[in-house]
mmCIF file of C-alpha atoms in Angstrom:
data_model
loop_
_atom_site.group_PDB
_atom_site.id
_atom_site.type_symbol
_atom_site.label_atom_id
_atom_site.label_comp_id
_atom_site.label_asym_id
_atom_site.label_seq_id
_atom_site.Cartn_x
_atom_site.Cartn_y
_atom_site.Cartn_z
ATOM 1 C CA UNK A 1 80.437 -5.753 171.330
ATOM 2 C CA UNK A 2 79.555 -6.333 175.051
ATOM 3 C CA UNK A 3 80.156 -3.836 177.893
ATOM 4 C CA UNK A 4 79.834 -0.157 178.244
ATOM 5 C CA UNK A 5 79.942 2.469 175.911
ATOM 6 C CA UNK A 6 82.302 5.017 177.427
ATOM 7 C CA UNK A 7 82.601 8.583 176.003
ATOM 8 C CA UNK A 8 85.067 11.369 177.433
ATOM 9 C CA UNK A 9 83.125 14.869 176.739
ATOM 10 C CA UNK A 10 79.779 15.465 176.709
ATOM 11 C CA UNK A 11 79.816 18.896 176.362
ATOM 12 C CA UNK A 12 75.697 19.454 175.441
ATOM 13 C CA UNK A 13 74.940 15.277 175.093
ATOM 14 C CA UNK A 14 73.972 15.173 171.354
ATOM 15 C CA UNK A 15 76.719 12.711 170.403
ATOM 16 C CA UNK A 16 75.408 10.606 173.818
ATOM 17 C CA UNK A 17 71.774 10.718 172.810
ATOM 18 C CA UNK A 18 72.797 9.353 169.657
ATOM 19 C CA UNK A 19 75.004 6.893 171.277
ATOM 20 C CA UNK A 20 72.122 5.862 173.626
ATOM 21 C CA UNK A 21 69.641 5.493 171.006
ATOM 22 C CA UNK A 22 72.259 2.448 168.524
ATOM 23 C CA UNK A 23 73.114 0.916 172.327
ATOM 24 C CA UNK A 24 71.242 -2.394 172.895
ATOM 25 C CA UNK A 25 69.223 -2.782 175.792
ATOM 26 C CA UNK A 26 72.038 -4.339 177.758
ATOM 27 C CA UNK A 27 74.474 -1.638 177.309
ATOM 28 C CA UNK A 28 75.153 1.802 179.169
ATOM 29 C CA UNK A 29 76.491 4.908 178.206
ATOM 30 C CA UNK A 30 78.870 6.451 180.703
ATOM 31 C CA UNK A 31 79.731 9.970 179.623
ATOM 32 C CA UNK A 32 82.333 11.693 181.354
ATOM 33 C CA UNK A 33 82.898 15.854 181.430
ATOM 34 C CA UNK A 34 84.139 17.953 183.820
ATOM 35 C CA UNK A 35 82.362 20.923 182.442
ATOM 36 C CA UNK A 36 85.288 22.787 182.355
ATOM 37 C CA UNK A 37 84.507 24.358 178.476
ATOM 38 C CA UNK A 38 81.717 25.254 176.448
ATOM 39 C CA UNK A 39 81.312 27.800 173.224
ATOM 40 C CA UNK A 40 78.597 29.966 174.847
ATOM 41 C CA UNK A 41 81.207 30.680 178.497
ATOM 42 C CA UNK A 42 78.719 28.918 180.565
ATOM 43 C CA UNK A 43 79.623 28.406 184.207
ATOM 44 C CA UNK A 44 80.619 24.809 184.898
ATOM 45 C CA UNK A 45 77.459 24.819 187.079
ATOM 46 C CA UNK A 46 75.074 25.717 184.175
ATOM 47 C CA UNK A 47 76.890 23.899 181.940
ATOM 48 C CA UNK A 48 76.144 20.835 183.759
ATOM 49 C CA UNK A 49 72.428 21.920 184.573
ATOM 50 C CA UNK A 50 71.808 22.700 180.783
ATOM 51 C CA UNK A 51 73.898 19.079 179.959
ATOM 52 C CA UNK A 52 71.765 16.897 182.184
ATOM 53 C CA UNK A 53 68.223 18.438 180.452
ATOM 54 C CA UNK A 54 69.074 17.612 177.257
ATOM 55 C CA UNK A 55 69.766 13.952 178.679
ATOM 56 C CA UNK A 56 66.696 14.122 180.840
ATOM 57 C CA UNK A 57 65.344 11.016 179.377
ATOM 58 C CA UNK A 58 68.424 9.009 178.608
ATOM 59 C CA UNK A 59 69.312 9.632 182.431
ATOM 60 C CA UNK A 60 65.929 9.100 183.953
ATOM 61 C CA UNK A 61 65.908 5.867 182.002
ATOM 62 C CA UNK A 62 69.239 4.967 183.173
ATOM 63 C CA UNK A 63 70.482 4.332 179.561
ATOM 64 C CA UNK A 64 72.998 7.215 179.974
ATOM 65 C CA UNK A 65 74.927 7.823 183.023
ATOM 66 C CA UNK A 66 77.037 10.998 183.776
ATOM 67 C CA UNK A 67 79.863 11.299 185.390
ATOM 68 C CA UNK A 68 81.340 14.816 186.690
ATOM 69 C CA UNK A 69 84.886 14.149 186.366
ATOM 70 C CA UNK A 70 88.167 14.773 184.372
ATOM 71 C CA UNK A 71 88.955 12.129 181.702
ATOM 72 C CA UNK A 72 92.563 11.719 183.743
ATOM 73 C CA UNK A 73 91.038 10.789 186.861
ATOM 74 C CA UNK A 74 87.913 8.566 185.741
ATOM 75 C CA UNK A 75 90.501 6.336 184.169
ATOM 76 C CA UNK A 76 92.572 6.430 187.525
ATOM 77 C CA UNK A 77 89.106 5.227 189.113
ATOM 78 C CA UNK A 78 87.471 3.041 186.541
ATOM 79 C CA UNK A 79 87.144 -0.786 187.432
ATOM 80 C CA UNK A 80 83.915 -1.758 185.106
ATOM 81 C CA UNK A 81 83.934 -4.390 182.480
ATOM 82 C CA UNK A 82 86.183 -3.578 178.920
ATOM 83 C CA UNK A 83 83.934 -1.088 176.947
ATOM 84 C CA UNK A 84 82.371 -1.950 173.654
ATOM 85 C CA UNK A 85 83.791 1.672 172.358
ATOM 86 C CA UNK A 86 85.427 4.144 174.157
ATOM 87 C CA UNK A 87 84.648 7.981 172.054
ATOM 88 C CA UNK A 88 87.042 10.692 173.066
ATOM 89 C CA UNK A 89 86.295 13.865 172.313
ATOM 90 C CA UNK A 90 87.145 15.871 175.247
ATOM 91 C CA UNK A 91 90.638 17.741 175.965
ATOM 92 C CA UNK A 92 91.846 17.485 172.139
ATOM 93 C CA UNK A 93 95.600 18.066 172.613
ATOM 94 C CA UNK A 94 98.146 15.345 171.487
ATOM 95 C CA UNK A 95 98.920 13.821 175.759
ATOM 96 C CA UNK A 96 95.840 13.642 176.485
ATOM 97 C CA UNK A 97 94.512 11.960 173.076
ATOM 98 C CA UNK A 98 97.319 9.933 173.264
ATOM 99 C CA UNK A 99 96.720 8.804 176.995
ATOM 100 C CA UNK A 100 92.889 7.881 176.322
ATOM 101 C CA UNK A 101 93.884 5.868 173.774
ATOM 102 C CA UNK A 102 96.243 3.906 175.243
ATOM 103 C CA UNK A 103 94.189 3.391 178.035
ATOM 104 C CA UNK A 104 91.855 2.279 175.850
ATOM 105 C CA UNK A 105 94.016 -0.356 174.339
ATOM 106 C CA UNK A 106 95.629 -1.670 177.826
ATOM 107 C CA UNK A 107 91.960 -2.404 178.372
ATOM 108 C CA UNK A 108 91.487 -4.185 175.100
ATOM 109 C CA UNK A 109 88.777 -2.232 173.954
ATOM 110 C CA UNK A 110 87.367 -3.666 170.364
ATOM 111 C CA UNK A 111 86.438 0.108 168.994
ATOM 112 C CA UNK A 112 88.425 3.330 169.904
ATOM 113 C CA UNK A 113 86.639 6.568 168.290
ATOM 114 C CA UNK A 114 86.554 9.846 168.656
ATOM 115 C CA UNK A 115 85.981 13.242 166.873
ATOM 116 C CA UNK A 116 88.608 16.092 165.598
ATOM 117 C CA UNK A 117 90.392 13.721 163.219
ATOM 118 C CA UNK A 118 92.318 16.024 160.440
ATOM 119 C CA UNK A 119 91.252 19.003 162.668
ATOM 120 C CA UNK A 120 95.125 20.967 162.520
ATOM 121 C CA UNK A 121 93.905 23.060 165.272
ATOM 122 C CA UNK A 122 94.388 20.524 167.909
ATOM 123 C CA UNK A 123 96.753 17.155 168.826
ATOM 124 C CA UNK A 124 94.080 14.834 167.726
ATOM 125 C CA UNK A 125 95.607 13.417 164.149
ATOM 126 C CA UNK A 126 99.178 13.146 165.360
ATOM 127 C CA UNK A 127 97.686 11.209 168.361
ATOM 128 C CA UNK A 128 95.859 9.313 166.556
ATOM 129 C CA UNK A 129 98.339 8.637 163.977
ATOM 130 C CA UNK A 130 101.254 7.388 166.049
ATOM 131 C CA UNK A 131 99.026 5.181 167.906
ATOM 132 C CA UNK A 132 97.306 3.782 164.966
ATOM 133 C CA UNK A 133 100.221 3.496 162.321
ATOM 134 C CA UNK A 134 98.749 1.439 160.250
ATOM 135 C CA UNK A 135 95.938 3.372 159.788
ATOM 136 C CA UNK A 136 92.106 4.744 160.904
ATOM 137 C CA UNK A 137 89.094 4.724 159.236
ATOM 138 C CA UNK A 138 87.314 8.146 159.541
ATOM 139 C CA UNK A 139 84.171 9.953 157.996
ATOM 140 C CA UNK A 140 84.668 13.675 157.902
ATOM 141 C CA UNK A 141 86.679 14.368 161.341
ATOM 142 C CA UNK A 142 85.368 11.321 162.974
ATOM 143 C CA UNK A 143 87.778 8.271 163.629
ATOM 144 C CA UNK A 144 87.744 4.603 164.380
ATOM 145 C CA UNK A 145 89.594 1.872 165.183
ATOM 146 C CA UNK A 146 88.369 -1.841 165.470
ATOM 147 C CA UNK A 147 91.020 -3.368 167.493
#
């Protein structure tokens, strides 16, 4: 699919180094954190520094762009093209899963994603689920959607 590849949570990168590296030529990865949580207690600050070196090259190449923000308000904000895929795997409780997605959809994006599926420590599956009842496809706690 055309357009931008849009992923909500970035936490270190790896998933948007992968992304990066499948993208064609044409297409962009905008990530989106607000550094607000990591597993090591980082500051945001660090957290960001730390973030943007593992995406040195993705960044400096301009394949990968990151954007300091809450998922919430870079919707609010975003006026781009429809995104080839939006990934969401940033605040994992059932509102906000269930807000990205149907952003997602009002858009028409042709691939919703995101990680956590089956995960019972967070609102991702029930999300998921009732927006998606007839169904997901999903590879260990990975999900998709071809719309």
């Amino acid at each position: 699919y055309s357009g931008p590849i849009i992923e909500f949570g970035t936490l270190f990168g790896i998933t948007t180094k992968l992304m990066a590296s499948v993208a064609t030529s044409s297409q962009k990865v905008v990530t989106v954190d607000n550094f607000c949580w990591n597993p090591f207690g980082l500051t945001p600050e660090l957290h960001e520094i730390f973030s943007r070196k593992i995406l040195r090259f993705e960044l400096e190449s301009e394949r990968v762009e990151l954007i300091v923000s809450g998922s919430r308000e870079f919707r609010a904000s975003y006026d781009g093209t429809v995104p080839a895929l939006v990934f969401l795997d940033a605040d994992h409780s059932y509102d906000a899963v269930k807000d990205e997605i149907k952003w997602a959809k009002s858009l028409g994006v042709p691939l919703i994603a995101g990680h956590d599926y089956r995960n019972a420590g967070f609102g991702v599956t029930r999300a998921v689920d009732e927006e998606f009842p007839d169904g997901v496809e999903f590879r260990g706690m990975v999900w998709w959607k071809e719309q």
